[in-house]
Short mmCIF file of C-alpha atoms in Angstrom, two decimals:
data_model
loop_
_atom_site.label_atom_id
_atom_site.label_comp_id
_atom_site.label_asym_id
_atom_site.label_seq_id
_atom_site.Cartn_x
_atom_site.Cartn_y
_atom_site.Cartn_z
CA VAL A 1339 16.71 18.25 -13.11
CA ASN A 1340 13.61 16.53 -14.19
CA LEU A 1341 14.39 12.66 -14.15
CA MET A 1342 11.05 11.37 -14.47
CA LYS A 1343 8.68 10.21 -17.15
CA TYR A 1344 5.09 10.82 -16.48
CA LYS A 1345 2.00 8.22 -17.29
CA LEU A 1346 -1.53 8.20 -17.20
CA LEU A 1347 -2.89 6.67 -14.10
CA GLY A 1348 -4.82 3.75 -15.31
CA LYS A 1349 -7.64 4.85 -17.45
CA SER A 1350 -7.81 8.27 -15.94
CA GLY A 1351 -6.36 11.44 -17.10
CA LEU A 1352 -4.31 11.99 -13.98
CA ARG A 1353 -0.70 12.36 -14.81
CA VAL A 1354 1.78 10.90 -12.36
CA SER A 1355 5.42 10.37 -12.22
CA GLU A 1356 6.91 6.75 -12.92
CA ILE A 1357 8.36 6.54 -9.27
CA VAL A 1358 5.98 7.17 -6.44
CA LEU A 1359 7.32 8.23 -3.12
CA GLY A 1360 6.31 5.68 -0.68
CA SER A 1361 5.90 7.07 2.95
CA MET A 1362 5.64 4.46 5.31
CA THR A 1363 9.05 5.53 6.67
CA ILE A 1364 8.19 9.15 6.75
CA GLY A 1365 8.19 9.86 10.53
CA ASN A 1366 9.40 7.44 13.37
CA ALA A 1367 6.61 6.99 15.85
CA TRP A 1368 7.09 3.16 15.35
CA GLY A 1369 10.72 3.28 16.66
CA TRP A 1370 11.89 3.03 13.00
CA GLY A 1371 11.74 5.49 10.13
CA SER A 1372 12.88 8.98 9.29
CA ASP A 1373 12.91 12.06 11.39
CA LYS A 1374 11.69 15.38 10.13
CA GLU A 1375 14.75 16.63 8.94
CA ASP A 1376 15.67 13.21 7.15
CA SER A 1377 12.16 13.20 5.74
CA LYS A 1378 12.40 16.60 4.24
CA LYS A 1379 15.76 15.69 2.63
CA ILE A 1380 14.00 12.66 0.96
CA PHE A 1381 10.99 14.84 -0.22
CA ASP A 1382 13.05 17.51 -1.60
CA LEU A 1383 15.21 14.84 -3.59
CA TYR A 1384 12.37 13.21 -4.84
CA VAL A 1385 10.58 16.55 -5.94
CA ASN A 1386 13.77 17.86 -7.40
CA SER A 1387 13.99 15.03 -9.55
CA GLY A 1388 10.77 15.58 -11.04
CA GLY A 1389 8.38 13.29 -8.74
CA ASN A 1390 4.95 14.36 -8.08
CA PHE A 1391 3.07 11.23 -6.68
CA ILE A 1392 3.27 10.72 -2.89
CA ASP A 1393 1.69 7.59 -1.32
CA THR A 1394 0.65 7.66 2.32
CA ALA A 1395 -1.86 6.12 4.63
CA CYS A 1396 -4.06 7.04 7.65
CA ASN A 1397 -2.08 4.92 9.80
CA TYR A 1398 1.51 5.18 8.74
CA GLN A 1399 3.59 6.26 11.63
CA ASP A 1400 0.35 6.84 13.50
CA GLY A 1401 -0.70 9.75 11.41
CA ILE A 1402 2.91 11.32 11.40
CA SER A 1403 3.55 10.42 7.77
CA GLU A 1404 0.37 12.44 6.74
CA GLN A 1405 1.37 15.48 8.93
CA TYR A 1406 4.92 15.81 7.50
CA ILE A 1407 3.71 15.49 4.27
CA GLY A 1408 1.13 17.97 4.83
CA GLU A 1409 3.74 20.32 6.01
CA PHE A 1410 6.08 19.65 2.97
CA ILE A 1411 3.56 20.27 0.16
CA LYS A 1412 1.91 23.40 2.07
CA GLY A 1413 2.02 26.39 -0.22
CA ASP A 1414 2.04 24.26 -3.32
CA ARG A 1415 -0.39 21.60 -2.82
CA ASP A 1416 -1.75 21.71 -6.44
CA ARG A 1417 1.75 20.44 -7.78
CA TYR A 1418 1.29 17.20 -6.05
CA VAL A 1419 -0.68 13.99 -6.56
CA ILE A 1420 -1.42 13.04 -2.90
CA ALA A 1421 -2.62 9.50 -2.43
CA THR A 1422 -3.47 7.95 0.99
CA LYS A 1423 -5.33 4.99 2.41
CA TYR A 1424 -8.04 3.96 4.66
CA THR A 1425 -8.76 0.41 6.35
CA LEU A 1426 -6.35 -0.37 9.04
CA HIS A 1427 -7.59 0.03 12.86
CA ASP A 1428 -6.53 3.25 14.28
CA HIS A 1429 -4.71 2.37 17.56
CA ARG A 1430 -5.96 5.55 19.18
CA TYR A 1431 -9.39 3.87 19.54
CA LYS A 1432 -8.16 0.45 20.72
CA ASP A 1433 -11.81 -0.52 22.17
CA ASP A 1434 -13.71 0.69 19.26
CA PRO A 1435 -14.66 -1.96 17.01
CA ASN A 1436 -15.51 0.38 14.07
CA ALA A 1437 -11.96 2.22 14.28
CA GLY A 1438 -11.04 -0.24 11.28
CA GLY A 1439 -12.59 -1.83 8.26
CA ASN A 1440 -14.01 -1.22 4.81
CA HIS A 1441 -17.26 0.00 6.11
CA ARG A 1442 -18.76 3.53 5.50
CA LYS A 1443 -18.32 4.71 9.20
CA ASN A 1444 -14.72 4.00 9.23
CA LEU A 1445 -14.25 5.64 5.75
CA ILE A 1446 -15.59 8.77 6.70
CA ARG A 1447 -13.74 8.88 10.05
CA SER A 1448 -10.57 8.11 8.22
CA ILE A 1449 -10.87 10.61 5.46
CA GLU A 1450 -11.64 13.40 7.87
CA ASN A 1451 -8.65 12.57 9.80
CA SER A 1452 -6.68 12.47 6.70
CA LEU A 1453 -7.77 15.61 5.50
CA LYS A 1454 -7.02 17.47 9.01
CA ASN A 1455 -3.39 15.64 8.77
CA LEU A 1456 -2.55 16.55 5.37
CA ASP A 1457 -4.02 20.04 5.77
CA VAL A 1458 -5.78 19.99 2.49
CA ASP A 1459 -9.18 20.23 1.21
CA TYR A 1460 -9.31 17.22 -1.02
CA ILE A 1461 -7.45 13.69 -1.68
CA ASP A 1462 -6.37 12.93 -5.24
CA VAL A 1463 -6.23 9.24 -4.78
CA LEU A 1464 -7.75 7.37 -1.96
CA TYR A 1465 -6.97 3.51 -1.76
CA LEU A 1466 -8.81 1.08 0.17
CA HIS A 1467 -5.86 -0.29 1.98
CA ALA A 1468 -6.94 -3.98 2.42
CA TRP A 1469 -10.00 -6.21 2.04
CA ASP A 1470 -11.63 -6.77 5.58
CA TYR A 1471 -13.88 -10.09 4.27
CA MET A 1472 -16.83 -8.53 6.15
CA THR A 1473 -18.02 -5.39 4.33
CA GLN A 1474 -20.57 -5.85 1.52
CA ILE A 1475 -18.80 -4.81 -2.01
CA GLU A 1476 -21.89 -2.67 -2.86
CA GLU A 1477 -21.33 -0.73 0.50
CA VAL A 1478 -17.94 0.03 -0.41
CA MET A 1479 -18.26 1.10 -3.78
CA ARG A 1480 -21.31 3.27 -2.88
CA SER A 1481 -19.54 4.87 -0.02
CA LEU A 1482 -16.55 5.58 -2.01
CA ASN A 1483 -18.61 7.04 -4.86
CA ASP A 1484 -20.24 9.42 -2.38
CA LEU A 1485 -16.88 10.64 -1.34
CA VAL A 1486 -15.96 11.37 -5.13
CA SER A 1487 -19.43 13.16 -5.35
CA SER A 1488 -18.57 15.30 -2.66
CA THR A 1489 -15.35 16.30 -4.14
CA LYS A 1490 -13.29 15.45 -1.16
CA VAL A 1491 -11.41 12.56 -3.17
CA ASN A 1492 -10.74 12.64 -6.85
CA TYR A 1493 -10.06 9.08 -7.58
CA ILE A 1494 -10.29 5.69 -5.89
CA ALA A 1495 -7.92 2.86 -5.90
CA ILE A 1496 -7.49 -0.52 -4.17
CA SER A 1497 -4.51 -2.65 -2.48
CA ASP A 1498 -3.90 -5.95 -1.12
CA THR A 1499 -7.27 -7.49 -2.17
CA PRO A 1500 -8.34 -10.70 -3.76
CA ALA A 1501 -8.61 -10.17 -7.62
CA TRP A 1502 -12.17 -11.55 -7.64
CA VAL A 1503 -13.30 -8.91 -5.24
CA THR A 1504 -11.43 -6.01 -7.22
CA ALA A 1505 -13.09 -7.43 -10.53
CA THR A 1506 -16.38 -7.67 -8.74
CA ALA A 1507 -16.21 -4.38 -7.37
CA ASN A 1508 -15.30 -2.45 -10.72
CA THR A 1509 -18.05 -4.42 -12.59
CA ILE A 1510 -20.74 -3.48 -9.99
CA ALA A 1511 -19.47 0.23 -10.39
CA ASP A 1512 -19.78 -0.12 -14.10
CA LEU A 1513 -23.48 -1.48 -13.74
CA ARG A 1514 -24.46 1.30 -11.23
CA GLY A 1515 -22.49 4.04 -12.80
CA TRP A 1516 -20.31 4.73 -9.85
CA GLU A 1517 -16.80 5.63 -9.76
CA PRO A 1518 -14.40 2.69 -10.56
CA PHE A 1519 -10.95 1.70 -9.15
CA ILE A 1520 -8.15 3.26 -11.38
CA ALA A 1521 -5.04 1.61 -9.58
CA TYR A 1522 -4.32 -1.59 -7.74
CA GLN A 1523 -1.21 -1.60 -5.39
CA PHE A 1524 0.29 -5.13 -4.45
CA PRO A 1525 3.62 -6.46 -3.36
CA TYR A 1526 5.98 -7.52 -6.01
CA HIS A 1527 9.63 -8.32 -6.38
CA ILE A 1528 11.90 -10.84 -7.89
CA ALA A 1529 11.39 -13.31 -5.10
CA ARG A 1530 7.58 -12.70 -4.81
CA ARG A 1531 5.82 -13.13 -8.20
CA ASP A 1532 2.49 -14.47 -7.15
CA ALA A 1533 0.75 -11.40 -8.64
CA GLU A 1534 1.66 -12.63 -11.91
CA ARG A 1535 -1.23 -15.46 -11.57
CA GLU A 1536 -4.37 -13.40 -11.16
CA ILE A 1537 -3.74 -9.89 -9.99
CA MET A 1538 -1.69 -8.64 -13.06
CA PRO A 1539 -4.20 -10.22 -15.79
CA MET A 1540 -7.16 -8.84 -13.80
CA ALA A 1541 -5.39 -5.28 -13.75
CA ARG A 1542 -4.65 -5.58 -17.44
CA LYS A 1543 -8.60 -6.49 -18.16
CA PHE A 1544 -9.77 -3.39 -16.12
CA ASP A 1545 -7.27 -1.19 -17.25
CA LEU A 1546 -6.16 -0.33 -13.67
CA ALA A 1547 -2.61 1.14 -12.98
CA MET A 1548 -0.30 -1.20 -11.14
CA THR A 1549 1.47 0.31 -8.52
CA THR A 1550 3.69 -2.03 -6.56
CA TRP A 1551 5.31 -2.05 -2.80
CA GLY A 1552 8.11 -3.97 -1.43
CA VAL A 1553 10.14 -3.89 -4.80
CA LEU A 1554 13.41 -4.10 -2.64
CA GLY A 1555 12.41 -7.22 -0.69
CA GLY A 1556 12.23 -5.01 2.56
CA GLY A 1557 15.77 -4.11 1.90
CA LEU A 1558 17.00 -7.73 0.92
CA PHE A 1559 18.09 -6.84 -2.51
CA THR A 1560 19.96 -3.54 -1.31
CA GLY A 1561 22.79 -5.79 0.25
CA LYS A 1562 21.58 -4.12 3.47
CA TYR A 1563 21.28 -7.61 5.21
CA THR A 1564 24.30 -10.22 5.13
CA LYS A 1565 24.51 -13.73 6.13
CA GLN A 1566 26.52 -12.82 9.22
CA GLU A 1567 23.80 -10.38 10.11
#
């Protein structure tokens, strides 16, 4: 039964289900998360309810999240809108200072690994995962634009980055004729509403889709935790 409504992602023409399947707990390489069997059950429940938007990252569960998702979508890849992320340091390269960050070298390394893990030819939405406060905004936007031109990525998005950086980035993209960010991802729940000050007004101004994480407060609002525990 299709229980989902679909919306355009920002000012793109991409149609996504209003509920996104977050995948940080797909896999259990970190000692917490879901094994493959339970992960597949979660995936099937989401898809059978009409969901088509799957959110993962190159570093979630040390790449296991992407690998499992790649197996789950195999044979029907075009049905799904796959979003992944780059930026955070790849722990497999502990001594490499360039195995993390927003710069072009890490971007190319990350996207090639993600394409391999997911076993796909392209990513629908690539998020910049977090701002590194080192790489120039122009380098980031030019590098992401080149990825879109290469057809390895369809759309770009950003998360956990200051509003002024995101606004500057999309303004530069507009002036240069480069690909702009179409979505912004941020933590938001009833006890954490600081995004309402700058992030949300900025997103509305630039017509960015707002995708949130941590909406259950890390399990706090599920009743999972009690005062006794």
